[in-house]
Coordinates of C-alpha atoms in Angstrom, one line a residue:
Chain B
M71 CA -3.6 -20.3 32.4
S72 CA -1.8 -23.6 33.5
D73 CA 1.6 -24.4 31.4
L74 CA 0.4 -26.3 29.4
S75 CA -2.3 -23.7 27.6
Q76 CA 1.1 -21.5 27.6
K77 CA 2.8 -23.9 25.8
I78 CA 0.1 -24.4 23.4
R79 CA -0.5 -20.8 22.9
T80 CA 3.3 -20.4 21.9
A81 CA 3.2 -23.4 19.9
L82 CA -0.4 -21.9 18.3
F83 CA 0.9 -18.8 17.3
V84 CA 4.4 -20.5 15.8
K85 CA 1.9 -22.0 13.4
L86 CA -0.1 -19.1 12.7
A87 CA 2.7 -16.3 12.3
V88 CA 3.8 -17.3 9.3
S89 CA 3.5 -15.7 5.4
N90 CA 0.5 -17.7 4.3
V91 CA -1.5 -16.2 6.8
T92 CA 0.3 -12.8 7.5
S93 CA 0.2 -12.0 3.5
L94 CA -3.3 -12.0 4.1
A95 CA -3.9 -11.0 7.6
T96 CA -1.2 -8.5 6.9
G97 CA -1.6 -7.0 10.5
G98 CA -0.8 -9.6 11.8
V99 CA -1.4 -12.5 14.3
H100 CA -2.0 -11.6 18.3
Y101 CA -3.4 -13.0 21.0
R102 CA -6.5 -11.8 23.3
V103 CA -5.9 -8.2 21.5
A104 CA -3.7 -6.1 18.6
P105 CA -2.2 -3.0 19.9
A106 CA -3.6 0.4 19.4
N107 CA -2.0 0.5 16.2
T108 CA -2.0 -2.2 14.8
N109 CA -4.5 -1.9 11.1
R110 CA -6.9 -4.5 10.4
P111 CA -6.7 -7.0 9.1
F112 CA -5.2 -9.4 11.5
L113 CA -5.5 -12.6 13.3
V114 CA -6.7 -12.4 17.1
F115 CA -6.8 -16.2 19.2
D116 CA -7.4 -16.7 22.5
R117 CA -8.1 -20.0 25.0
Q118 CA -12.2 -19.7 24.8
S119 CA -13.0 -22.2 26.5
P120 CA -11.1 -24.2 29.0
G121 CA -11.9 -27.6 29.6
L122 CA -11.5 -29.8 32.4
V123 CA -8.1 -30.9 33.6
N124 CA -8.2 -34.9 33.7
Y125 CA -5.9 -37.0 36.0
N126 CA -5.7 -40.5 36.6
F127 CA -6.3 -42.4 39.9
G128 CA -2.6 -41.6 40.9
F129 CA -3.3 -37.8 40.5
T130 CA -1.3 -37.4 37.7
R131 CA -2.0 -35.1 35.2
T132 CA -3.0 -36.8 32.0
H133 CA -4.4 -34.4 29.3
E134 CA -6.1 -31.0 29.3
D135 CA -9.1 -30.7 26.7
D136 CA -9.8 -27.3 25.7
L137 CA -11.5 -25.3 23.1
W138 CA -9.0 -22.0 21.1
Q139 CA -10.8 -19.6 19.1
I140 CA -9.4 -18.2 15.8
R141 CA -10.2 -15.3 14.5
A142 CA -10.2 -13.3 11.7
V143 CA -11.2 -9.3 12.0
T144 CA -11.6 -7.6 8.8
D145 CA -13.0 -4.3 7.9
E146 CA -14.6 -2.5 4.7
D147 CA -10.7 -0.4 4.4
S148 CA -8.9 -3.9 4.4
S149 CA -8.8 -4.7 0.6
V150 CA -10.1 -3.3 -2.3
A151 CA -10.0 -6.1 -4.6
K152 CA -12.1 -8.5 -2.1
S153 CA -14.9 -8.0 0.0
P154 CA -13.9 -7.8 4.3
Q155 CA -16.4 -11.2 4.4
S156 CA -14.3 -13.1 1.6
L157 CA -10.5 -11.7 3.0
G158 CA -12.1 -13.2 6.8
E159 CA -12.6 -16.7 5.2
E160 CA -9.5 -16.6 3.2
I161 CA -7.3 -16.2 6.8
L162 CA -9.1 -18.7 8.2
N163 CA -8.6 -21.4 5.4
A164 CA -5.4 -20.1 5.1
A165 CA -5.0 -20.3 9.4
I166 CA -6.7 -24.1 9.6
T167 CA -3.8 -25.2 6.8
A168 CA -0.9 -23.7 8.5
I169 CA -2.1 -25.4 12.1
G170 CA -2.4 -28.4 10.1
L171 CA -3.0 -31.7 12.3
N172 CA -0.7 -31.3 15.3
L173 CA 1.5 -28.9 17.7
T174 CA 5.2 -29.2 17.8
L175 CA 5.3 -29.0 22.4
P176 CA 8.0 -29.2 24.9
D177 CA 7.5 -31.8 27.3
A178 CA 4.0 -32.2 25.7
V179 CA 2.1 -33.8 23.1
T180 CA -0.9 -33.1 21.4
W181 CA -3.7 -35.9 21.1
A182 CA -5.6 -33.7 18.9
V183 CA -6.1 -30.8 16.8
L184 CA -9.6 -30.6 15.4
R185 CA -11.3 -27.1 13.9
V186 CA -14.6 -28.4 15.8
R187 CA -17.1 -25.9 14.9
D188 CA -17.2 -22.0 13.3
I189 CA -18.2 -19.0 15.9
P190 CA -21.4 -17.1 14.6
N191 CA -20.3 -14.2 12.4
Y192 CA -20.7 -10.5 13.8
T193 CA -20.2 -7.4 13.1
E194 CA -19.2 -4.3 15.4
K195 CA -18.7 -0.2 14.0
V196 CA -16.0 1.6 14.8
S197 CA -15.8 4.8 13.7
D198 CA -17.1 5.1 10.3
R199 CA -16.8 1.9 9.3
I200 CA -17.8 -1.6 10.1
V201 CA -15.5 -4.3 12.0
F202 CA -16.4 -8.0 10.2
H203 CA -15.9 -10.7 13.0
Q204 CA -15.1 -14.8 11.5
G205 CA -13.7 -17.5 13.2
F206 CA -13.6 -20.9 14.5
L207 CA -13.3 -23.2 17.4
L208 CA -10.0 -25.7 17.7
R209 CA -10.3 -28.3 20.2
V210 CA -6.5 -28.7 21.4
V211 CA -6.3 -32.3 23.6
A212 CA -3.0 -32.2 24.7
A213 CA -1.0 -34.4 27.4
P214 CA 2.8 -33.5 29.2
V215 CA 5.1 -36.1 28.4
Chain G
M293 CA -23.4 25.3 -10.5
N294 CA -26.8 26.9 -9.0
R295 CA -25.7 29.8 -7.2
H296 CA -29.2 31.8 -6.9
F297 CA -28.5 31.3 -3.3
L298 CA -24.8 32.7 -3.2
D299 CA -24.0 36.1 -2.8
H300 CA -20.6 38.1 -4.1
Y301 CA -19.0 37.3 -0.7
G302 CA -19.6 33.6 -0.7
E303 CA -18.9 32.9 -3.9
R304 CA -15.7 35.8 -4.8
E305 CA -14.6 36.6 -0.6
V306 CA -14.7 33.9 2.0
P307 CA -12.9 31.6 -0.9
R308 CA -10.1 34.7 -1.5
F309 CA -10.4 34.8 3.0
F310 CA -9.8 31.5 3.0
E311 CA -7.0 31.4 0.2
N312 CA -5.3 33.9 2.2
L313 CA -5.0 32.0 5.0
M314 CA -3.4 29.3 2.8
V315 CA -1.1 31.1 1.3
R316 CA 0.1 32.5 4.6
G317 CA 0.6 28.8 6.0
A318 CA -2.5 29.3 8.4
T319 CA -4.7 26.8 7.1
D320 CA -4.5 23.3 5.7
Q321 CA -5.2 21.4 2.9
I322 CA -7.9 18.7 2.6
T323 CA -9.4 16.9 -0.2
I324 CA -12.7 15.0 0.0
Y325 CA -13.1 11.1 0.1
R326 CA -15.7 9.2 -1.6
E327 CA -16.8 5.8 -1.0
Q328 CA -17.8 3.8 -3.2
T329 CA -19.1 -0.1 -3.0
E330 CA -19.8 -2.7 -5.8
S331 CA -21.0 -7.0 -4.8
D332 CA -18.5 -9.2 -4.3
G333 CA -21.0 -11.8 -6.3
A334 CA -21.9 -12.9 -3.0
G335 CA -23.7 -10.6 -1.3
G336 CA -20.3 -8.8 0.8
M337 CA -19.5 -5.4 -0.3
I338 CA -16.3 -4.2 -2.0
K339 CA -15.0 -0.6 -1.5
T340 CA -14.2 0.5 -5.5
A341 CA -12.4 4.0 -5.1
T342 CA -11.7 6.3 -2.6
A343 CA -10.5 9.0 -5.2
G344 CA -10.2 12.4 -4.1
L345 CA -13.1 14.9 -5.4
A346 CA -12.7 18.1 -7.3
P347 CA -12.0 20.6 -6.2
Q348 CA -8.9 19.3 -4.5
S349 CA -6.3 20.6 -2.0
I350 CA -9.0 22.5 -0.3
P351 CA -8.1 25.0 2.6
C352 CA -9.2 24.3 5.7
L353 CA -9.2 25.8 9.5
I354 CA -8.8 22.0 11.5
R355 CA -9.3 22.5 15.3
G356 CA -10.4 20.5 17.9
D357 CA -13.7 20.1 18.5
N358 CA -14.4 22.3 22.5
V359 CA -17.7 20.8 23.0
K360 CA -18.0 17.3 22.6
D361 CA -15.0 15.2 24.3
G362 CA -12.7 12.9 22.9
S363 CA -12.9 9.4 24.3
K364 CA -10.8 6.0 24.4
Y365 CA -12.2 2.5 24.5
M366 CA -12.0 -1.0 23.3
A367 CA -13.0 -2.1 20.0
A368 CA -12.2 -4.5 17.4
D369 CA -9.9 -6.6 19.6
Q370 CA -7.8 -3.4 20.3
M371 CA -7.4 -0.2 22.2
T372 CA -9.8 2.6 20.0
S373 CA -9.0 6.8 20.7
I374 CA -11.4 9.5 18.8
A375 CA -10.4 12.8 18.8
P376 CA -12.9 15.0 18.2
Y377 CA -12.7 17.6 15.5
M378 CA -14.0 20.7 13.6
L379 CA -13.1 21.3 10.5
T380 CA -14.4 24.7 8.8
F381 CA -13.6 25.4 4.3
P382 CA -15.2 27.1 2.4
L383 CA -18.7 26.3 0.5
V384 CA -17.4 27.8 -3.0
Y385 CA -13.7 27.1 -4.5
C386 CA -12.2 27.0 -7.8
D387 CA -15.0 28.7 -8.6
K388 CA -17.5 25.5 -8.1
I389 CA -19.7 24.8 -4.9
I390 CA -17.8 21.8 -2.9
D391 CA -19.9 18.4 -2.4
V392 CA -19.5 17.1 0.6
R393 CA -21.4 14.7 2.3
P394 CA -21.0 13.2 6.2
S395 CA -20.4 9.4 4.3
D396 CA -17.0 11.1 3.2
R397 CA -13.7 10.8 4.5
L398 CA -11.5 14.3 4.3
K399 CA -7.9 13.8 4.1
A400 CA -5.5 17.0 5.2
A401 CA -2.4 16.4 3.9
A402 CA 0.9 16.5 5.6
R403 CA 1.8 20.4 6.7
E404 CA 5.2 20.8 8.2
D405 CA 5.9 18.5 10.9
L406 CA 2.8 17.1 10.9
P407 CA 1.6 13.9 9.2
A408 CA -1.4 13.5 6.8
R409 CA -4.0 12.9 8.9
T410 CA -8.2 11.4 7.8
F411 CA -10.9 12.6 9.4
R412 CA -13.9 10.8 9.9
V413 CA -16.9 12.9 8.9
V414 CA -19.4 12.7 11.3
S415 CA -22.2 15.0 10.1
I416 CA -21.4 18.8 8.3
K417 CA -23.2 21.8 8.7
N418 CA -23.7 24.1 5.6
M419 CA -23.3 27.4 7.0
G420 CA -24.3 29.7 4.1
V421 CA -20.7 30.7 2.8
R422 CA -18.8 28.0 4.5
Y423 CA -19.0 24.2 5.9
E424 CA -18.5 23.0 9.3
A425 CA -17.7 19.3 9.4
Y426 CA -18.0 18.2 13.1
C427 CA -15.5 15.0 12.4
E428 CA -13.1 12.1 14.4
L429 CA -10.1 11.6 14.4
E430 CA -8.6 7.9 15.4
N431 CA -5.4 6.4 16.2
A432 CA -4.2 4.8 13.5
L433 CA -4.2 8.3 11.3

């Protein structure tokens, strides 16, 4: 992972780990995996699809263009008032609002921070219940300054 | 209550045996929780209640299953560990035949230094005068 991606990772976490998101995703926000003792619902994010690192003619890096995945993980026990499907959507909406259209990066700027597509929803079984995964891909174009 | 298949042993002696064990602190106490779901109006499902069923605080022998091994694996973006347990409790308790199903959860009350634990039922066997429930205990109690 490049230094720029590390900065994006930190900036995304700062944007996502706010009360508007964590009041819904009570298990918190985690990079790639959640700790074993974390109860759902929670939010995970990861750099799903690293893009090309772009250079100018002098081989100076100009920008990086990556897709990040932001995914809500809920299960049947996550809420007694909402379905896990609805709760997952609410978490994602809160995440989209929280991220906004830019990230604050040290020694770098974002040229684009855009939700470009949703991921296909999928489910899996853990012990005696169904876990629901819903998420979206976020395109982040960032350039060092 | 349809008791034609139960004799005095099953109705009286076995529950009394479990009660005596419980009085001596030799058993745990479990309560059966049943899941109910309803539609969220858009095809989703909401679990509306996990109320404890009567009778509650049933004396129960809890032991690790010596046949099946536990496991630890990655699932739902986190490390999950599963430990198999066998729970044994009477078929009749408080003068009622206990209604327990494979989709239920058995919650053991906190006891001495042990916290409350949720056992997730995999299968139930009616052994005539007692139930044997094969359950799983997760890392998150």
